[in-house]
Coordinates of C-alpha atoms in Angstrom, one line a residue:
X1 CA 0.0 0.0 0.0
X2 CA 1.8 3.6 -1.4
X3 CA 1.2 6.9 1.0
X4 CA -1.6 7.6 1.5
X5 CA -2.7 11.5 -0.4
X6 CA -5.2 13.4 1.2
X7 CA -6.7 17.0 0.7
X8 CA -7.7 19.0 3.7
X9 CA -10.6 21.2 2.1
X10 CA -9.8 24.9 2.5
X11 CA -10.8 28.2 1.0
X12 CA -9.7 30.8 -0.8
X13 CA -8.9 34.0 1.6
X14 CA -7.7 31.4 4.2
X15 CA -6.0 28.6 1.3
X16 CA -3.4 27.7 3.8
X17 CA -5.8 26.7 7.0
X18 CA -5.7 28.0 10.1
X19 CA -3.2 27.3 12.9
X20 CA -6.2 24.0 13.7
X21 CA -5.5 22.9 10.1
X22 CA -1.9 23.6 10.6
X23 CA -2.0 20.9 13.7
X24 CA -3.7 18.5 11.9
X25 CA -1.2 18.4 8.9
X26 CA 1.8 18.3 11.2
X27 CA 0.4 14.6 12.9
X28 CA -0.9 13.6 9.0
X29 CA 3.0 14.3 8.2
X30 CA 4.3 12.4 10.9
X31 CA 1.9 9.4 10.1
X32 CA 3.5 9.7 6.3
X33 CA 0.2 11.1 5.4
X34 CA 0.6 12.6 2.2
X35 CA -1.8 15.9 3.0
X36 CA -2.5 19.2 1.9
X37 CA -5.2 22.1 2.0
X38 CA -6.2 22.6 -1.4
X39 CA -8.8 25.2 -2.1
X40 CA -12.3 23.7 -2.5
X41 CA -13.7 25.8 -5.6
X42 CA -9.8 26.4 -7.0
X43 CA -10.0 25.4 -10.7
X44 CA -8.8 22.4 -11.9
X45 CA -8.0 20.6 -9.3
X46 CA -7.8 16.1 -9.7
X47 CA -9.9 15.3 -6.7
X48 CA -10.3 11.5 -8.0
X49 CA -6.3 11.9 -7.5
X50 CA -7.4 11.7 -3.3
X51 CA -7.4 9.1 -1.2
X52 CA -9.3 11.4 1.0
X53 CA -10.8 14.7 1.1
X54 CA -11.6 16.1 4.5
X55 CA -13.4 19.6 4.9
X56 CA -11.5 22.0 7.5
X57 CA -11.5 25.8 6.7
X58 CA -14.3 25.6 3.8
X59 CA -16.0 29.2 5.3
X60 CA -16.8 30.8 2.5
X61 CA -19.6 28.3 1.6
X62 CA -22.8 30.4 2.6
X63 CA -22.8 32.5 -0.2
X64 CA -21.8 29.9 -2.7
X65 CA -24.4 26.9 -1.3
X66 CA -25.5 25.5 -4.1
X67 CA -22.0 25.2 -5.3
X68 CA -20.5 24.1 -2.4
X69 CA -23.1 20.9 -1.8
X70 CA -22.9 20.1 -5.9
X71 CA -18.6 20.2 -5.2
X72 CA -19.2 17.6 -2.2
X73 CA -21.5 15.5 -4.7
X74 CA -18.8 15.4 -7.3
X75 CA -15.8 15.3 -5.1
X76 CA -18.0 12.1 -3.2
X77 CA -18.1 10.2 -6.8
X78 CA -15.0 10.4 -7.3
X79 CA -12.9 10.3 -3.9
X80 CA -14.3 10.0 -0.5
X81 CA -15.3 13.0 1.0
X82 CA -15.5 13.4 4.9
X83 CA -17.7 14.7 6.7
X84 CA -20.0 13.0 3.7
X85 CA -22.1 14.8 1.4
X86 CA -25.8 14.2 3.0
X87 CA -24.5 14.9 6.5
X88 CA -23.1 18.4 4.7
X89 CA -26.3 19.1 2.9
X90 CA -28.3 18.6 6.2
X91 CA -26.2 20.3 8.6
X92 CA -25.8 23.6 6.9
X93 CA -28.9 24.5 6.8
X94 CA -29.5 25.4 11.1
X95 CA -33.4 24.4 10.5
X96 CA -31.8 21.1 11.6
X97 CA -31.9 22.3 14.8
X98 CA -36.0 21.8 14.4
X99 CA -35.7 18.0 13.8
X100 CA -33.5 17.4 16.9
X101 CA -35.7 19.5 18.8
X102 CA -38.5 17.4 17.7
X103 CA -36.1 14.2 18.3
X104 CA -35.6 15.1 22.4
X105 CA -32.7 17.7 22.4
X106 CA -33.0 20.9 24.1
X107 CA -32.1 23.3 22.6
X108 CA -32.0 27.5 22.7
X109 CA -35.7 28.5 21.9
X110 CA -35.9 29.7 18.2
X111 CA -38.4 30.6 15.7
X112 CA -38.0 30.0 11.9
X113 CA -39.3 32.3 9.3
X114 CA -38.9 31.2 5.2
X115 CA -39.1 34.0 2.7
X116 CA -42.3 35.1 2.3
X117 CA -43.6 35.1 6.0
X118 CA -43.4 38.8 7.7
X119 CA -40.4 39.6 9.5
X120 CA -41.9 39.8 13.0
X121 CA -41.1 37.2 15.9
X122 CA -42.2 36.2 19.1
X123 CA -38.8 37.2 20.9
X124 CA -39.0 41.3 20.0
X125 CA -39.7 42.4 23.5
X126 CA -36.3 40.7 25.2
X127 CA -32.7 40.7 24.1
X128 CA -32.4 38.3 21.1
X129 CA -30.3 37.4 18.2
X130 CA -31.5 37.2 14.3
X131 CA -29.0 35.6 12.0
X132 CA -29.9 33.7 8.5
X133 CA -30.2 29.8 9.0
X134 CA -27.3 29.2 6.6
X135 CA -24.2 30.9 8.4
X136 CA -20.6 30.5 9.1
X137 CA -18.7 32.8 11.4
X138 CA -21.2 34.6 12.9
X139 CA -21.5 36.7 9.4
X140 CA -25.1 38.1 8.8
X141 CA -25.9 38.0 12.6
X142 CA -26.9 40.7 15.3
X143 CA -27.1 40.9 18.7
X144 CA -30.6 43.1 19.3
X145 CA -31.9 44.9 22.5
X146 CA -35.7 44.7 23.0
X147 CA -37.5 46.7 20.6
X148 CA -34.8 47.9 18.3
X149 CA -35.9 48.6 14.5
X150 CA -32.7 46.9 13.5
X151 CA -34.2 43.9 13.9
X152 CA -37.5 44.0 11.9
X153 CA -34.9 45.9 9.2
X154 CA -32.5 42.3 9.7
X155 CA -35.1 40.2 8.9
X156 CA -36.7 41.8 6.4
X157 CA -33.4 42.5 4.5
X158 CA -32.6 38.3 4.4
X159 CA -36.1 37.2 4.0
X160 CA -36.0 39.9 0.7
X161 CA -32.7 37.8 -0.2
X162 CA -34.5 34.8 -0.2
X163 CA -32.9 33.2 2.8
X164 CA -34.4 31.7 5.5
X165 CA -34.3 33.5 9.3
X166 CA -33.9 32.5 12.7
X167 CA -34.3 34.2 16.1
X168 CA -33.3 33.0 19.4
X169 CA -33.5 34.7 22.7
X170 CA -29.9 36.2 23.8
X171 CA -29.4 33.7 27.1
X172 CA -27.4 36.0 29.3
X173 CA -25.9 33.4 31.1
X174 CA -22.8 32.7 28.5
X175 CA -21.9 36.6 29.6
X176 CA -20.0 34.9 32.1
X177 CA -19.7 31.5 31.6
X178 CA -19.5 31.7 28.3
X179 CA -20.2 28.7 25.7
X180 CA -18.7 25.0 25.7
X181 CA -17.7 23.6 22.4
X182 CA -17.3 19.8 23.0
X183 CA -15.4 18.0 20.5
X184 CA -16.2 14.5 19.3
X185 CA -13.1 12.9 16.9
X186 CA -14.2 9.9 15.2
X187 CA -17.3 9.2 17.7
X188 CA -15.1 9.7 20.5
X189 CA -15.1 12.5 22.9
X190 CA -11.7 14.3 22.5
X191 CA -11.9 17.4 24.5
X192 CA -14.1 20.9 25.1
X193 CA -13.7 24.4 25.0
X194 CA -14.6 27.5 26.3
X195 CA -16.1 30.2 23.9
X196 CA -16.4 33.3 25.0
X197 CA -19.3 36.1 24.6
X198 CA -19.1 36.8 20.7
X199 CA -22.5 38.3 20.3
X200 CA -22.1 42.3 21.8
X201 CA -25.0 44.6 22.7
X202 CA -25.4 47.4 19.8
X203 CA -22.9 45.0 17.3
X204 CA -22.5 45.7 13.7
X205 CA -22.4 43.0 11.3
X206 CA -19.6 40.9 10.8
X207 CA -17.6 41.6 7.7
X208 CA -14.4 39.0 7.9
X209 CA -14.3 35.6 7.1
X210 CA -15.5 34.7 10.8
X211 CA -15.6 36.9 14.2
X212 CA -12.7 36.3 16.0
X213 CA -13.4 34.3 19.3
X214 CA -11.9 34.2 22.6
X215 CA -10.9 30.6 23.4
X216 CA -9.6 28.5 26.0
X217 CA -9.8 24.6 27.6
X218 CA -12.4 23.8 29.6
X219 CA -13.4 20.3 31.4
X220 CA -17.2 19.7 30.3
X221 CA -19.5 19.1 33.4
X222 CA -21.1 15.6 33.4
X223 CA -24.5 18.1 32.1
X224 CA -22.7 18.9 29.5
X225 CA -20.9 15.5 28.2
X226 CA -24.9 14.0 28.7
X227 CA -26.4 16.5 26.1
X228 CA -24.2 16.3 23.8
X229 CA -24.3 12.5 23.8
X230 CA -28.3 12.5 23.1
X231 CA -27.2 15.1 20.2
X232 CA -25.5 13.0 18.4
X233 CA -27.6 9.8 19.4
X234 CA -30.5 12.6 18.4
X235 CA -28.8 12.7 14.4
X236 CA -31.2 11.5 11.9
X237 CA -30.8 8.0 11.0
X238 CA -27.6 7.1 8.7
X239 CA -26.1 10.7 8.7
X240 CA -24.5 10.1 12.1
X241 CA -22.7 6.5 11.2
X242 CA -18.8 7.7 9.8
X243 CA -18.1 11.1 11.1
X244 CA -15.2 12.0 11.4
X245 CA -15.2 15.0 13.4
X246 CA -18.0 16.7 15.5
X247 CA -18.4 19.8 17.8
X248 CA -21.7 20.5 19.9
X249 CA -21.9 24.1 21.3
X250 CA -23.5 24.2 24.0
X251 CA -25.5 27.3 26.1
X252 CA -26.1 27.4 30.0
X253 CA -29.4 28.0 31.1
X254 CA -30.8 27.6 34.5
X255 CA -32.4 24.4 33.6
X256 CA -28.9 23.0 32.0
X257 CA -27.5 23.3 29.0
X258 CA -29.4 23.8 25.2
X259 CA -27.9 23.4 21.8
X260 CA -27.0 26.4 20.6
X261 CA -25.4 24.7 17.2
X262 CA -24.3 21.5 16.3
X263 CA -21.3 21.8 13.5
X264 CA -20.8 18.9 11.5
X265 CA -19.3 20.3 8.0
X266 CA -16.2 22.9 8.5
X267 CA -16.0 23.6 12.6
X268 CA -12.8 24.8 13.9
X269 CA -11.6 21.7 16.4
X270 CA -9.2 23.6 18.4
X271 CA -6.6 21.2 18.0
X272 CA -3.9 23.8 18.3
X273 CA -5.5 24.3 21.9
X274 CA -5.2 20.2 22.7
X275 CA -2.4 18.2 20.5
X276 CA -3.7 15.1 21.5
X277 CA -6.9 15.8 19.4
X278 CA -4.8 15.8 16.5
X279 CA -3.0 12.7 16.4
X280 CA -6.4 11.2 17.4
X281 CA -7.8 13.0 14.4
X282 CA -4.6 12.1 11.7
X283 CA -5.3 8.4 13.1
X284 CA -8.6 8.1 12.1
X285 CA -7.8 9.4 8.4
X286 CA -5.1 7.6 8.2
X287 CA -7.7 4.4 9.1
X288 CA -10.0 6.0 6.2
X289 CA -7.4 6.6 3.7

């Protein structure tokens, strides 16, 4: 059996990953993993010439959806493509959040308009966030105080675009203890993380690639690490069988933690933050490739 060659799915104002992606290809390279971030919608590029393509820094995907799902179809046919394809198409789309609801999961109250419904919402009268249901990065979204027009004008402006809106109530509670990403590498749990408060009163709207977040490890409480099992127990049937990464983000409330997002298609991993998340990581491609 040769090396193994493997593409770690990037984009193009980041084509180099971040210092997560620059983790993961140290261990691939010490496993003689054959790997490299190639830019997903870069021309001309030989997927079928993979072993292995895993998505890692893919964030410029909202805009370019359609695209981006048809390049995970193609790239699927002819290499294999991790996370797969239907587990991409279904998790960037945050009306997911709906189905686990439905499934058991608590999550952070939200309401869902599609284009074509009014842009008016239960939550107006108490601090709350409006972001479109496909996101990255926390691009598109607002932090709102009770009451301000900003947030009729929000969701008027994406439902005009023809994208779907969300609207959750801003849980003060992450103010201080902020959220917990917990990080699952090949169905394992790996590690978690503390996010800190990204979401500020009177915000304007994010115009980088993704808002820059204030990070740092965190041991998940035994609340925690039981939620974000029944998520990923909670994961429609089939979609949830080979993943190779996954990262629950999870709220506090006063009756225990809600989902707040579950990312299953480009999430940073904070590797750089806990090395041993990467050589588990480069061992399970290495098993796949």
């Amino acid at each position: 059996m040769g090396t193994p060659r493997v593409a770690l799915a990037s984009c193009e104002e980041l084509p180099g990953l971040d210092d997560d992606g620059q983790e993961l290809l140290r261990a691939l390279a010490a496993h003689d993993v054959d790997a490299a971030p190639v830019v997903w919608d870069a021309p001309g590029v030989d997927w079928a010439s993979y072993d292995l393509v895993v998505v890692r820094g893919t964030w410029d995907y909202v805009p370019k959806l359609p695209a981006f799902l048809d390049w995970a179809d193609h790239v699927a046919s002819v290499s294999r493509l991790l996370n797969p394809p239907p587990v991409i198409r279904w998790n960037t789309d945050k009306r997911y959040l709906a189905e686990l609801e439905r499934a058991g999961v608590p999550i952070v109250p939200t309401q869902f308009l599609a284009p074509g419904d009014e842009p008016d919402h239960e939550f107006a009268d108490v601090e709350h966030v409006v972001k479109p249901v496909v996101s990255a990065g926390s691009r598109d979204t607002l932090r709102l105080a009770p009451g301000d027009p900003r947030s009729r004008a929000h969701a008027s402006s994406l439902l005009a675009a023809g994208r779907g809106v969300m609207v959750q109530p801003y849980l003060h509670e992450v103010d201080e203890h902020g959220e917990t990403a917990l990080l699952f590498l090949d169905g394992q749990f790996s590690h978690a993380m503390r996010k800190g408060p990204l979401l500020a009163p009177g915000m304007e709207l994010v115009e980088d690639l993704y808002a820059e977040e204030e990070m740092s490890v965190r041991d998940a409480s035994e609340a925690e690490r039981e939620v974000a099992e029944a998520v990923l127990t909670a994961i429609p049937h089939g979609l949830g069988d080979d993943l190779l990464y996954a990262r629950v983000d999870l709220l506090p409330t006063p009756d225990g933690p809600r989902l707040l997002e579950l990312e299953l298609t480009e999430p940073s991993l904070f590797l750089d933050h806990h090395p041993p998340g990467a050589e588990a990581l480069a061992k399970a491609v290495l098993r796949r490739a």
